[in-house]
Tab-separated table of C-alpha atoms and ligand atoms in Angstrom:
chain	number	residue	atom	x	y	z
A	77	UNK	CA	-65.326	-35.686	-63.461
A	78	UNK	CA	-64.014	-36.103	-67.209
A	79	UNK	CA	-65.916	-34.623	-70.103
A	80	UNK	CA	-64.740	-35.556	-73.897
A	81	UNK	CA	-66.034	-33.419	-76.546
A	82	UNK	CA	-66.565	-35.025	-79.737
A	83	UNK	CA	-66.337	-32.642	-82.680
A	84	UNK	CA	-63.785	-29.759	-82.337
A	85	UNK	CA	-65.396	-27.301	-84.855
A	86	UNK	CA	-66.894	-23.434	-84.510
A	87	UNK	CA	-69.173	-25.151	-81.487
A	88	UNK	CA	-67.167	-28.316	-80.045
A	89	UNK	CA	-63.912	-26.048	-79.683
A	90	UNK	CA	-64.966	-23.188	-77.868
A	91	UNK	CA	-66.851	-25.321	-75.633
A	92	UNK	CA	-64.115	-27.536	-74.932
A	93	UNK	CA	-61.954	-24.716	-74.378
A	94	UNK	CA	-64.626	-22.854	-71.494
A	95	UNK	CA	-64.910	-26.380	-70.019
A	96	UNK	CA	-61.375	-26.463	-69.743
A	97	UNK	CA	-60.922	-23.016	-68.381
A	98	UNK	CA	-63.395	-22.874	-65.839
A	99	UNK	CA	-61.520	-25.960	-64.249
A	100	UNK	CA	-63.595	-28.999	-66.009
A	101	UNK	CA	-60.975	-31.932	-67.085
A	102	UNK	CA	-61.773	-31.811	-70.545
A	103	UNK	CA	-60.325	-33.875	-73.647
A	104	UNK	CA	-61.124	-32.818	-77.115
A	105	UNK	CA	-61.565	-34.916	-80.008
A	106	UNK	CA	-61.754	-35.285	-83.603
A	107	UNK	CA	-61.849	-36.928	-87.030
A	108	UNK	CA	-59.715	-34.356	-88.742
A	109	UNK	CA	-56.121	-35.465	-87.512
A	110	UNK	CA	-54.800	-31.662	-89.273
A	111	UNK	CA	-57.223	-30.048	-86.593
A	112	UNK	CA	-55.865	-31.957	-83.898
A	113	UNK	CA	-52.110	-31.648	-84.497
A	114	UNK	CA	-52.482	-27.958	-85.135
A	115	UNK	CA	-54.450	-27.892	-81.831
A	116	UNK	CA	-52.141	-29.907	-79.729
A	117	UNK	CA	-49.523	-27.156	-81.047
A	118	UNK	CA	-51.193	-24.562	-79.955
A	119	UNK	CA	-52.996	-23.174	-82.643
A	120	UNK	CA	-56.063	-22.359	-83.422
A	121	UNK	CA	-58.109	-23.271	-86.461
A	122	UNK	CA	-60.187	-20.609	-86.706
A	123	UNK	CA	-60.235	-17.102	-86.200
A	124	UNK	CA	-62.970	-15.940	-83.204
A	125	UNK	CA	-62.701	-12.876	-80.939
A	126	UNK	CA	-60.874	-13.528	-77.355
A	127	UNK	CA	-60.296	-17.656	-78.817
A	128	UNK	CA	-56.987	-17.287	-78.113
A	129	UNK	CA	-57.288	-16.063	-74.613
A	130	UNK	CA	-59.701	-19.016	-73.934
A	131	UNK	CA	-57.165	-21.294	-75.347
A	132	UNK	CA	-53.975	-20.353	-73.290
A	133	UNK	CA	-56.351	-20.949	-70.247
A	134	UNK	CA	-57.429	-24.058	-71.314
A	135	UNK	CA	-53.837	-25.281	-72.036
A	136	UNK	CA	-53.044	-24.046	-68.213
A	137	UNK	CA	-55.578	-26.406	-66.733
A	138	UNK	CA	-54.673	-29.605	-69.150
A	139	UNK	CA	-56.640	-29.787	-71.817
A	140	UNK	CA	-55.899	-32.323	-74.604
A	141	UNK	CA	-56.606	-32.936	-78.450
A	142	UNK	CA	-57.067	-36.420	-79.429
A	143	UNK	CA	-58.602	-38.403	-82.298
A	144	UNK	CA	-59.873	-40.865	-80.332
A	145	UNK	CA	-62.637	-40.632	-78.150
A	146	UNK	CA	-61.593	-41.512	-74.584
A	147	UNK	CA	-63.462	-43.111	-71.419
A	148	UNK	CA	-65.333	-39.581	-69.833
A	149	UNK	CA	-68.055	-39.521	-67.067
A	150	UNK	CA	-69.747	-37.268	-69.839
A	151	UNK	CA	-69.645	-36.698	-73.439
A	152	UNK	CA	-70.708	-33.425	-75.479
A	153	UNK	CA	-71.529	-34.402	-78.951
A	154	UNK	CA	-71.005	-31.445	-81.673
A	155	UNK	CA	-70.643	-32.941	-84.937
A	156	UNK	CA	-72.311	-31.678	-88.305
A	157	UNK	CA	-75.923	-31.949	-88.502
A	158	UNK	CA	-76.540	-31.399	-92.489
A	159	UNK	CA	-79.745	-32.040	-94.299
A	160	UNK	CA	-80.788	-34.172	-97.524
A	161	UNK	CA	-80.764	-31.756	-100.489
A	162	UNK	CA	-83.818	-33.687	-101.699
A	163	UNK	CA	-85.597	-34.773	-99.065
A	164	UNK	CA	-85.080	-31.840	-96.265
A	165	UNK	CA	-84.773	-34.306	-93.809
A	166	UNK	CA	-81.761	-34.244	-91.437
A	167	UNK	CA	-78.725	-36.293	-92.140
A	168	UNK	CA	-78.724	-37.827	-89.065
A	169	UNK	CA	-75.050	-39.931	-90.251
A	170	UNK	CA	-72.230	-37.926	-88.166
A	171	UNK	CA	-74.023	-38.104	-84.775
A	172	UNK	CA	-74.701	-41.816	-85.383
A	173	UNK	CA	-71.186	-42.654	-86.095
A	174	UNK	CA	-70.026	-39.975	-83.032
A	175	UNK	CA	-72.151	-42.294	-80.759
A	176	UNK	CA	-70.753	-45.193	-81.865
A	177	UNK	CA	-67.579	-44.140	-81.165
A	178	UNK	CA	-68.458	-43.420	-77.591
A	179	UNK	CA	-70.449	-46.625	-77.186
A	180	UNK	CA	-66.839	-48.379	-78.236
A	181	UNK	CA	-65.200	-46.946	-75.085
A	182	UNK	CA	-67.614	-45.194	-72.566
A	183	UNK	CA	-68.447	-46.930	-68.635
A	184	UNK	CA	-72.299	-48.009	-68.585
A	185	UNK	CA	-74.499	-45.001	-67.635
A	186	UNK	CA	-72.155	-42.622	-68.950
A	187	UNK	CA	-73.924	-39.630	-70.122
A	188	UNK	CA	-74.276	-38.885	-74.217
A	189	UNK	CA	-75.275	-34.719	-74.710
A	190	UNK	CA	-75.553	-34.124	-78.262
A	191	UNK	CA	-75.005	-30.416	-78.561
A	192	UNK	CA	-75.783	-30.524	-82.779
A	193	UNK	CA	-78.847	-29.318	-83.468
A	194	UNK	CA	-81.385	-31.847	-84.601
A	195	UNK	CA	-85.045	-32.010	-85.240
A	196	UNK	CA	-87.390	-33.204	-82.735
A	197	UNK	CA	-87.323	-37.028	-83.048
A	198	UNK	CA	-84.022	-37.535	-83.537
A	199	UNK	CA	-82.760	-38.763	-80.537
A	200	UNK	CA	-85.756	-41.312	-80.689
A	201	UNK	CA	-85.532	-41.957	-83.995
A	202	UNK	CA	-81.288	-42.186	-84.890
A	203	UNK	CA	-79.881	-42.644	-81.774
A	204	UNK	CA	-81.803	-44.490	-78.945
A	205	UNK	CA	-81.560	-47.221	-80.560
A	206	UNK	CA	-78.204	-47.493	-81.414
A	207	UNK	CA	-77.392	-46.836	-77.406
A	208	UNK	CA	-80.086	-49.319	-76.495
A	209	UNK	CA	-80.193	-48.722	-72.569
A	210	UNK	CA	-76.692	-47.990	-72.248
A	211	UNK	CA	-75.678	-44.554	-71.709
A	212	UNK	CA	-78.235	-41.218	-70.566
A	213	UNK	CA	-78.823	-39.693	-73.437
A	214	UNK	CA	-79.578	-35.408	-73.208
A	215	UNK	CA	-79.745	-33.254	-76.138
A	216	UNK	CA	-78.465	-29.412	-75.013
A	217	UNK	CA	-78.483	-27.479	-78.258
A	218	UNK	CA	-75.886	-24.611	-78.830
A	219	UNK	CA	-77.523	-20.975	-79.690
A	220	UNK	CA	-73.965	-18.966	-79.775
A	221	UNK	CA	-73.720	-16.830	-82.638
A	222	UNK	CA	-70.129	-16.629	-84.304
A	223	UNK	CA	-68.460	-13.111	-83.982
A	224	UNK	CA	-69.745	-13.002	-80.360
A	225	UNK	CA	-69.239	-16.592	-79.262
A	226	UNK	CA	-67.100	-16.345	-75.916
A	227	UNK	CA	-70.140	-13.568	-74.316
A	228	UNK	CA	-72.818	-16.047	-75.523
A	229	UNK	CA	-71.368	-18.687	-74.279
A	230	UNK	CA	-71.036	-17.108	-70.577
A	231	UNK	CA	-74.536	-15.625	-71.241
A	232	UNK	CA	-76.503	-17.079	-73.073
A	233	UNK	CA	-79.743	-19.226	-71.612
A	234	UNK	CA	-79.418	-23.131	-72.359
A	235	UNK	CA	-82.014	-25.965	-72.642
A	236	UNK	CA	-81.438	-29.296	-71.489
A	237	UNK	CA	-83.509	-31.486	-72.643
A	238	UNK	CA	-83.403	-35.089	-70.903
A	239	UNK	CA	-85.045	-38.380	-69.809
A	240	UNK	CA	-84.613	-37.617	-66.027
A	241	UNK	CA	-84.676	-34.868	-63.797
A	242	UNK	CA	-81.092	-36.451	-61.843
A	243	UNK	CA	-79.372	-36.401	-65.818
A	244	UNK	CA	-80.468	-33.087	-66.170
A	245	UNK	CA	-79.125	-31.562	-63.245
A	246	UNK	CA	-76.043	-33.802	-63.736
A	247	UNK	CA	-75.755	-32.056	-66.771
A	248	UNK	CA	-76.959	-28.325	-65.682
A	249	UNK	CA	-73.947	-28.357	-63.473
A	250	UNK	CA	-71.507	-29.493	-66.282
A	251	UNK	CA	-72.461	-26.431	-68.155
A	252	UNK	CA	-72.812	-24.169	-64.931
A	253	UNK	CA	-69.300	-24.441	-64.544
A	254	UNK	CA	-69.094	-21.789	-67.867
A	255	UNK	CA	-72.685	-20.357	-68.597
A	256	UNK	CA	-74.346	-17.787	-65.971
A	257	UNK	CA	-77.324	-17.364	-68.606
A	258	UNK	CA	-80.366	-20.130	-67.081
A	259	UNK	CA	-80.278	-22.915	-67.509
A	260	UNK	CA	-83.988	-24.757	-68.450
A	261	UNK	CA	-84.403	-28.508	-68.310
A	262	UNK	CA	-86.987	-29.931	-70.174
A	263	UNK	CA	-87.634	-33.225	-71.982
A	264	UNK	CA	-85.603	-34.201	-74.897
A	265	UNK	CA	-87.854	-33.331	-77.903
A	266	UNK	CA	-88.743	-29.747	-76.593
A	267	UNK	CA	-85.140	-29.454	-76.287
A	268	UNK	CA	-84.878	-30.339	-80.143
A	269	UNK	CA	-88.094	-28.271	-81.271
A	270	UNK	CA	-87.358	-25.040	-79.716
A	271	UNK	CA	-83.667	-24.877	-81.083
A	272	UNK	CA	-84.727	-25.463	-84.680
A	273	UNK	CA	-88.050	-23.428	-84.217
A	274	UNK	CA	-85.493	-20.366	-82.669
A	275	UNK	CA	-83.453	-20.156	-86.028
A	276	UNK	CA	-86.425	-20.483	-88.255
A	277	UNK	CA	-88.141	-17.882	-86.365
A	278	UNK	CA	-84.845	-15.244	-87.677
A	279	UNK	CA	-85.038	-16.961	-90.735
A	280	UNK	CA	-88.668	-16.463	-91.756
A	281	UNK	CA	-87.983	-12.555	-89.784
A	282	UNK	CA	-85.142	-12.094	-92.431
A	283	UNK	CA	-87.457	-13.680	-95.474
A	284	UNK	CA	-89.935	-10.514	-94.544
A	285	UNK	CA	-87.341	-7.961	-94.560
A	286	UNK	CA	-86.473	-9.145	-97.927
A	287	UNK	CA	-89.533	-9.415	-98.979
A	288	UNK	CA	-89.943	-5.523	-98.053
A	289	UNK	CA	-86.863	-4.770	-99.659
A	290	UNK	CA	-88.159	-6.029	-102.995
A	291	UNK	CA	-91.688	-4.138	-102.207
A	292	UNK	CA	-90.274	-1.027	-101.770
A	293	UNK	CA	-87.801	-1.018	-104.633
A	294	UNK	CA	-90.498	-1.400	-106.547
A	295	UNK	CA	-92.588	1.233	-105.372
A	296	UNK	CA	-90.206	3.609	-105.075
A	297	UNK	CA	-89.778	3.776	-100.863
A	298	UNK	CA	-86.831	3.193	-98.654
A	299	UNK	CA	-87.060	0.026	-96.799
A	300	UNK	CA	-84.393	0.764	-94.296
A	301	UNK	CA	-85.840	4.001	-92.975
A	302	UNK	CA	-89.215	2.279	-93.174
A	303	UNK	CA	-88.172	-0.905	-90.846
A	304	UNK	CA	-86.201	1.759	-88.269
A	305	UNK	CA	-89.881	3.410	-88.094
A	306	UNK	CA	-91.386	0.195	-87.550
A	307	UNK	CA	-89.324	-1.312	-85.221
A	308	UNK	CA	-90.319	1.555	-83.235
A	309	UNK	CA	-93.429	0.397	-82.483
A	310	UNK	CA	-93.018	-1.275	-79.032
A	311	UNK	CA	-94.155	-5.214	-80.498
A	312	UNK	CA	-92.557	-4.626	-83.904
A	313	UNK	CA	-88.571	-6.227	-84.406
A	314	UNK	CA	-88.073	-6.662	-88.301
A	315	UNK	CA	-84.542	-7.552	-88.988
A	316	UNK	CA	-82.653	-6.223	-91.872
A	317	UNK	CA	-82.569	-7.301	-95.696
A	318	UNK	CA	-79.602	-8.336	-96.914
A	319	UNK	CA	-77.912	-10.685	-99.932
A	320	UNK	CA	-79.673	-14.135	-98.864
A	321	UNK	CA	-79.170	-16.415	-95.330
A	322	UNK	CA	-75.365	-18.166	-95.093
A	323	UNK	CA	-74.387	-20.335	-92.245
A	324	UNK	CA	-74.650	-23.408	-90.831
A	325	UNK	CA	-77.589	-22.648	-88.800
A	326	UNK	CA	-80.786	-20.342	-90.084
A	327	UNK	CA	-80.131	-21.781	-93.485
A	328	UNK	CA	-80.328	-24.953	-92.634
A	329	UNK	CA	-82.559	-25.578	-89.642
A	330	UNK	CA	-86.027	-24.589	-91.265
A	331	UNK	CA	-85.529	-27.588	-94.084
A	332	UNK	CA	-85.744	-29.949	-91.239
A	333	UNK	CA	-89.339	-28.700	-90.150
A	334	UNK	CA	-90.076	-28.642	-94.105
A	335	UNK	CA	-88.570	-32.102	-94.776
A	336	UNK	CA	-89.892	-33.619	-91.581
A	337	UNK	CA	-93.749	-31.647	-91.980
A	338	UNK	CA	-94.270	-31.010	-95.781
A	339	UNK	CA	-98.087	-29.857	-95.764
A	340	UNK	CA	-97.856	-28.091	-92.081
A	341	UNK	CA	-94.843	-25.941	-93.280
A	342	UNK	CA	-95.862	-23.918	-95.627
A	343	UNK	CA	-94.769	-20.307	-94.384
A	344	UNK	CA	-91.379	-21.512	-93.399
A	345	UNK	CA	-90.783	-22.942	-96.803
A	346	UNK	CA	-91.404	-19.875	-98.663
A	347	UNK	CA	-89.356	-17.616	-96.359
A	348	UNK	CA	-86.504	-20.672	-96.971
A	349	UNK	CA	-87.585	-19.885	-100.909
A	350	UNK	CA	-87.490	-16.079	-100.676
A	351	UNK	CA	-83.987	-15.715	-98.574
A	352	UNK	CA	-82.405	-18.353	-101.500
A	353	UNK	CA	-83.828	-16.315	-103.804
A	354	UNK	CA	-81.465	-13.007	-102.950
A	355	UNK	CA	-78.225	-13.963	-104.717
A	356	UNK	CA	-80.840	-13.561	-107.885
A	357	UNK	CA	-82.284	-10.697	-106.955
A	358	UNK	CA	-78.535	-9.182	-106.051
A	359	UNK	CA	-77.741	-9.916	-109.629
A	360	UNK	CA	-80.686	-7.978	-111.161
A	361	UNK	CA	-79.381	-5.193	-108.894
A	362	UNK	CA	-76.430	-5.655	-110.023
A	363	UNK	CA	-77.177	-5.014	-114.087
A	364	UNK	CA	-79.539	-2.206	-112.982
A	365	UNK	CA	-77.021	-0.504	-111.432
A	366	UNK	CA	-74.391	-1.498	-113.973
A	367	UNK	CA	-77.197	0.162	-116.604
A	368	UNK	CA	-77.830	3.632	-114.400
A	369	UNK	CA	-73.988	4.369	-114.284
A	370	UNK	CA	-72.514	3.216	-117.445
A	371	UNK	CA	-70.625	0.608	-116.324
A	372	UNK	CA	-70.341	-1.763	-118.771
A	373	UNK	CA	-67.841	-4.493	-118.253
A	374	UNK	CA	-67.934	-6.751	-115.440
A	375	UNK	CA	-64.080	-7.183	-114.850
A	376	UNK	CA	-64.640	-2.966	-113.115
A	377	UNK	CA	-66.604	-4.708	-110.431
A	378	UNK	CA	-65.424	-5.810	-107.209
A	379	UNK	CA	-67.894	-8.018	-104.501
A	380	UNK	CA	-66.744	-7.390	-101.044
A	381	UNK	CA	-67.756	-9.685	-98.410
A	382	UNK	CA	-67.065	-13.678	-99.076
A	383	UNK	CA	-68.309	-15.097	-95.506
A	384	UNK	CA	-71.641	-15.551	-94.662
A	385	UNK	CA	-71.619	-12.864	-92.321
A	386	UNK	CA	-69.769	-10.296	-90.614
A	387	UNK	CA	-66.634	-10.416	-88.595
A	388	UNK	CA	-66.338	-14.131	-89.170
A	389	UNK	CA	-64.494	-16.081	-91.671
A	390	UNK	CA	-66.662	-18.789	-92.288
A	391	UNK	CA	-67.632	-19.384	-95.195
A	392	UNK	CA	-70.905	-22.355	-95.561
A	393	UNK	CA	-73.990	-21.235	-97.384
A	394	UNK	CA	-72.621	-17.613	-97.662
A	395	UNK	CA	-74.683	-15.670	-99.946
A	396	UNK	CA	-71.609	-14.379	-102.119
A	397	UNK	CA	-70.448	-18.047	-103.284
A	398	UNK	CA	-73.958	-18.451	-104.189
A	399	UNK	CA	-73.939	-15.076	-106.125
A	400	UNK	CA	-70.553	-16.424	-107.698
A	401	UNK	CA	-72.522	-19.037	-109.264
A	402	UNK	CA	-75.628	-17.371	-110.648
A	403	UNK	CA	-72.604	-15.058	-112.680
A	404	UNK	CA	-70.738	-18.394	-113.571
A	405	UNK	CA	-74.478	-19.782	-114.258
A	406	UNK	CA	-74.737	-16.164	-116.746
A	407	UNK	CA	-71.809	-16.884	-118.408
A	408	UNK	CA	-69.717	-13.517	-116.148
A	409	UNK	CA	-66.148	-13.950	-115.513
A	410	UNK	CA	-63.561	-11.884	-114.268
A	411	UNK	CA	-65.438	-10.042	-110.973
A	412	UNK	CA	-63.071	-9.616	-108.384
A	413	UNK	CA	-63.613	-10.386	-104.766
A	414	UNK	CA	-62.138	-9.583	-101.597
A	415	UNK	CA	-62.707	-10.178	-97.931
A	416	UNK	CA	-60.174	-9.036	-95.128
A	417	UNK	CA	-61.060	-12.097	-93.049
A	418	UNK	CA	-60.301	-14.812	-95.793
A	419	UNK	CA	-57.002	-15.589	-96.141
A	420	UNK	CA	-57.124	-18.564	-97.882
A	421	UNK	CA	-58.048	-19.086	-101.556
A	422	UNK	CA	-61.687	-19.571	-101.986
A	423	UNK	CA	-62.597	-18.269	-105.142
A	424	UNK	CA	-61.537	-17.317	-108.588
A	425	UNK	CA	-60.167	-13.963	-108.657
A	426	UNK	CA	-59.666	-13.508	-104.838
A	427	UNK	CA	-57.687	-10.614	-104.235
A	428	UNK	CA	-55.892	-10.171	-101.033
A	429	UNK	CA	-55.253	-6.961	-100.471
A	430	UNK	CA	-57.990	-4.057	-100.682
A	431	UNK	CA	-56.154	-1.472	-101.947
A	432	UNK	CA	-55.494	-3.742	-104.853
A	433	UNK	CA	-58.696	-4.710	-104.778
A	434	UNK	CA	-59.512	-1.370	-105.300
A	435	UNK	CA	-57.532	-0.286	-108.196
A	436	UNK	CA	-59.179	0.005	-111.144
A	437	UNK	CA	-62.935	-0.980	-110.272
A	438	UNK	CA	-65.895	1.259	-111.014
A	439	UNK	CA	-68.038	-0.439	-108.594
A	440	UNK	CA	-68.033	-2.455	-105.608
A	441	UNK	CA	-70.953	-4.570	-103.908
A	442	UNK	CA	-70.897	-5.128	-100.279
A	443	UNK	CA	-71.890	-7.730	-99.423
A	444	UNK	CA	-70.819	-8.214	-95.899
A	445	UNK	CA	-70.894	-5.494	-93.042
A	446	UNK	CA	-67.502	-6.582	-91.991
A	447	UNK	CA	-65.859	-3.941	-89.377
A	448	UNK	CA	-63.646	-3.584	-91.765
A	449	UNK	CA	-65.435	-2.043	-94.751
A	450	UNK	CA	-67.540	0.313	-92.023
A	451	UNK	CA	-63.839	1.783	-90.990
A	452	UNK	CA	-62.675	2.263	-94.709
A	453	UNK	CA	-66.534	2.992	-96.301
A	454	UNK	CA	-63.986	6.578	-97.146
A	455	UNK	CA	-61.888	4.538	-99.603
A	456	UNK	CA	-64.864	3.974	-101.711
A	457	UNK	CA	-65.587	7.624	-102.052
A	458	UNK	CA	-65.831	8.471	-105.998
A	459	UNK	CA	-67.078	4.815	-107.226
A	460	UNK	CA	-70.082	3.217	-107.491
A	461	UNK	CA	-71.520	1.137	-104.514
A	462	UNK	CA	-74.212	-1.284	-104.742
A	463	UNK	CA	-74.525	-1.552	-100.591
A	464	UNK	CA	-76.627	-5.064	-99.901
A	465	UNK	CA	-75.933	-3.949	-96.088
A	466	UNK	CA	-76.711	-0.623	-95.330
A	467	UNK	CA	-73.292	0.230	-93.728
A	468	UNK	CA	-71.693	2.502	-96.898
A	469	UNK	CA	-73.418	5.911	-97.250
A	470	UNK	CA	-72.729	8.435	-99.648
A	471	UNK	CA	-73.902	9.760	-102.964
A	472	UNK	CA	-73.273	6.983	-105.187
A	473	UNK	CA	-74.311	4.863	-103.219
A	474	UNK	CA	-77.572	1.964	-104.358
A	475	UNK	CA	-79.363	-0.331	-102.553
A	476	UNK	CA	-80.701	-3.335	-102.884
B	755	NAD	N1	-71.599	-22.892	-86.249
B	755	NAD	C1	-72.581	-22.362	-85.571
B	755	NAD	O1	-72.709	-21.146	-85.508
B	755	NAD	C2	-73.580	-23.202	-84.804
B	755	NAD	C3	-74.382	-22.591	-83.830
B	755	NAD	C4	-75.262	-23.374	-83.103
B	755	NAD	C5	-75.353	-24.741	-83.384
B	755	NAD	N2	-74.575	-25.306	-84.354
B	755	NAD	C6	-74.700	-26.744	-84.584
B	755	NAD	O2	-73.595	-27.391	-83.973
B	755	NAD	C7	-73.239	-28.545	-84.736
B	755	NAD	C8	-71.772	-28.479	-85.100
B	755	NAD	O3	-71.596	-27.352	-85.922
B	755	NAD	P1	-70.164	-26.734	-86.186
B	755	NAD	O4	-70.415	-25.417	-86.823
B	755	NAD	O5	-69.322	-26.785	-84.957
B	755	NAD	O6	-69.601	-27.796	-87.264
B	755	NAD	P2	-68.096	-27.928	-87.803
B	755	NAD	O7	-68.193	-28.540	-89.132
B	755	NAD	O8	-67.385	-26.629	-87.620
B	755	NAD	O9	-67.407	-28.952	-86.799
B	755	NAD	C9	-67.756	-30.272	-86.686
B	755	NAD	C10	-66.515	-31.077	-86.378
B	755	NAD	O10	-66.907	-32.423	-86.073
B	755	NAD	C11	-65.889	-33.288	-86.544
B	755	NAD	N3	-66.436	-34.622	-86.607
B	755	NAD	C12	-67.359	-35.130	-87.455
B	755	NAD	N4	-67.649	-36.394	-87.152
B	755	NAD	C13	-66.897	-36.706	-86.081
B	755	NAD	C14	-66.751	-37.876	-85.289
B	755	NAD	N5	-67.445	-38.984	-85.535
B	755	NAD	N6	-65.862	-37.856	-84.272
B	755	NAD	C15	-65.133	-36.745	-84.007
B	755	NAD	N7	-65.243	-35.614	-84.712
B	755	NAD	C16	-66.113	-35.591	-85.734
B	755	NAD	C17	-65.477	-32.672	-87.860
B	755	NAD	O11	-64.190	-33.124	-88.255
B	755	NAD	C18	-65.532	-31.179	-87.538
B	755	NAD	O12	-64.267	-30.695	-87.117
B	755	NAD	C19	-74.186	-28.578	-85.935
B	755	NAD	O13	-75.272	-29.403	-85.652
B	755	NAD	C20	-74.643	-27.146	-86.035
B	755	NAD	O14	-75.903	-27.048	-86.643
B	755	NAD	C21	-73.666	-24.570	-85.055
């Protein structure tokens, strides 16, 4: 049994990598020939607690880094899966060419599992015909969160969505040899559906806690202590407010339903609208605050926090680039910006160190509840904090 994993990013790596590790004869490939060298060097292209434990394990038992895809009794398919900017529909153009690239090499009946998420048609729609008979195709979508990947993987429940009960198994067992969570097979567009409906669930969840934030600002109330009292009603779980929705996933996964189902969606595009809307509303807080302390130049402000969320360093959709363009957009220049997990440069005015950072700033906003800034909150003692995450506490301390 040979799997190939197409797409070596945050989802097709670690996967290869528990594949390989739990004994699976895995080869990894991908497009970007920089990954691959730097993986077939051993090293690893992004940063991810207990990666590099995986990775020695997988190197152990054989694993290799290719760009081209190879012949496999199965293939795992985890390319990008963006959407049109205008029309909200997916972009359905890296799984098509990912496919075609297996079709160029694979056996007859091999088996295709795209692991991108997609929205329900898809598979019907982009990529049975392009297969045409040839291969099983299964769509097993990934629901790992990054910061906490390696657990979720082993933990996790999975869907399998497939033509066949015998391809689903075949496929249960591929994954059983990594993930004790259950494992549900189901048909292929329930599969898709319930994967895009899960992140659009958090995102519309998020879109209400934001929504309270604003409320309560302006009546005066404290929306964190009034969500902890909530949520302890036994059928209440509001999640927190926060600078807008980053990533690859909750971001993203709603426009599909709104693209795809325009006059059906109407909830889930105005959480999409409020969430994009926080960068703004982090900028009003921003002058407020700016206003109430006498700060008056914005080169004495610092913005903490650069990836889309904490303990990770990746940075798509994140909330603070998009806050770095409303002050570009405002004509602001000069606000420093720092985040312990990005090392490369990103942004103008990226500092790299946070005690020079620090020096010389009146006032930083957090925007990311990194570990890091809840272990030094004590080096902000004495300036300003405009705290978008609730992790900094202290007298001078706003919120949003
Ligand atoms: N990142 C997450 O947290 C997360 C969680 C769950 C699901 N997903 C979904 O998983 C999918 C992949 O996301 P990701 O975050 O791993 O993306 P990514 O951009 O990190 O990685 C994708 C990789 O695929 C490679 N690639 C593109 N086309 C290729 C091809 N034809 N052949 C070989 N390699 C190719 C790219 O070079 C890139 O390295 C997306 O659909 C995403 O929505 C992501």
């Amino acid at each position: 049994m040979k799997v190939c994993v197409v797409g070596l990013g945050y989802i097709g790596l670690p996967t290869a990598l528990s594949l390989a590790a739990n004994g699976v004869n895995t080869v990894g490939v991908d497009l970007n020939k920089n990954m691959v060298e730097k993986l077939q060097q051993g090293v690893l292209t992004f940063q991810e607690d207990g990666l590099d434990g995986l990775f020695a394990k997988a190197l152990e038992n054989g694993i290799r880094f290719t760009t081209q895809v190879e012949q496999a009794d199965c293939y795992i398919v985890a390319v990008p899966t963006p959407y049109d900017s205008v029309t909200h529909k997916v972009d359905p153009v890296y799984i098509i060419n990912a496919v075609k690239s297996v079709l160029a090499v694979c056996g007859d009946n091999a088996v295709v599992v795209v692991e991108s998420t997609i929205p329900p048609g898809t598979i019907d729609t982009h990529v049975r015909p392009i297969v045409n008979g040839r291969v099983r195709l299964v769509h097993a979508p990934e629901r790992i969160i990054p910061g906490n990947m390696l657990f979720e993987l082993a933990h996790n429940a999975r869907v399998i969505g497939a033509d066949d009960e015998e391809t689903g198994l075949f496929v249960k067992q591929i994954y059983q040899s990594f993930c004790k969570g259950d494992i549900v097979i189901t048909d292929i567009r329930t599969a898709e559906m319930s994967k895009v409906v899960e992140n659009t669930y958090r995102d519309i969840n998020i879109a209400f806690a934001n929504e309270l934030a604003r409320i309560c600002r302006a009546g005066g109330m404290d929306v964190h202590k009034i969500i902890e009292v909530a949520n302890m009603h036994p059928r209440v779980n509001i999640l927190q407010p926060g600078p807008g929705v980053g990533g690859h996933c909750i971001s993203v996964d709603p426009w599909f339903l709104v693209g795809d189902y325009p006059n059906e969606s109407r909830l889930i595009h105005t959480a999409r609208c409020v969430n994009d809307s926080m960068p703004d509303h982090v900028l009003t807080r921003i002058r407020e605050v700016m206003a109430e302390e006498n700060i008056t130049d914005f080169k004495e402000i610092g913005l903490y926090g650069l990836s889309y969320k904490e303990d990770v360093d990746d940075l798509r959709e994140s909330p603070t680039l998009a806050l770095i363009e409303r002050l570009k957009a405002a004509g602001i220049s000069g606000v420093r910006v720092f985040d312990p997990m990005i090392e490369t440069n990103a942004v103008d005015n990226q500092v790299y160190d946070f005690n020079a950072f620090l020096s010389g700033l009146k006032m930083v906003v957090v925007l990311v509840s990194h570990s890091h800034i809840k272990q030094n909150a004590d080096k902000l003692r004495g300036l300003t904090v405009l705290d978008t995450r609730h992790v900094v506490f202290g007298p001078n301390v706003h919120r949003l």
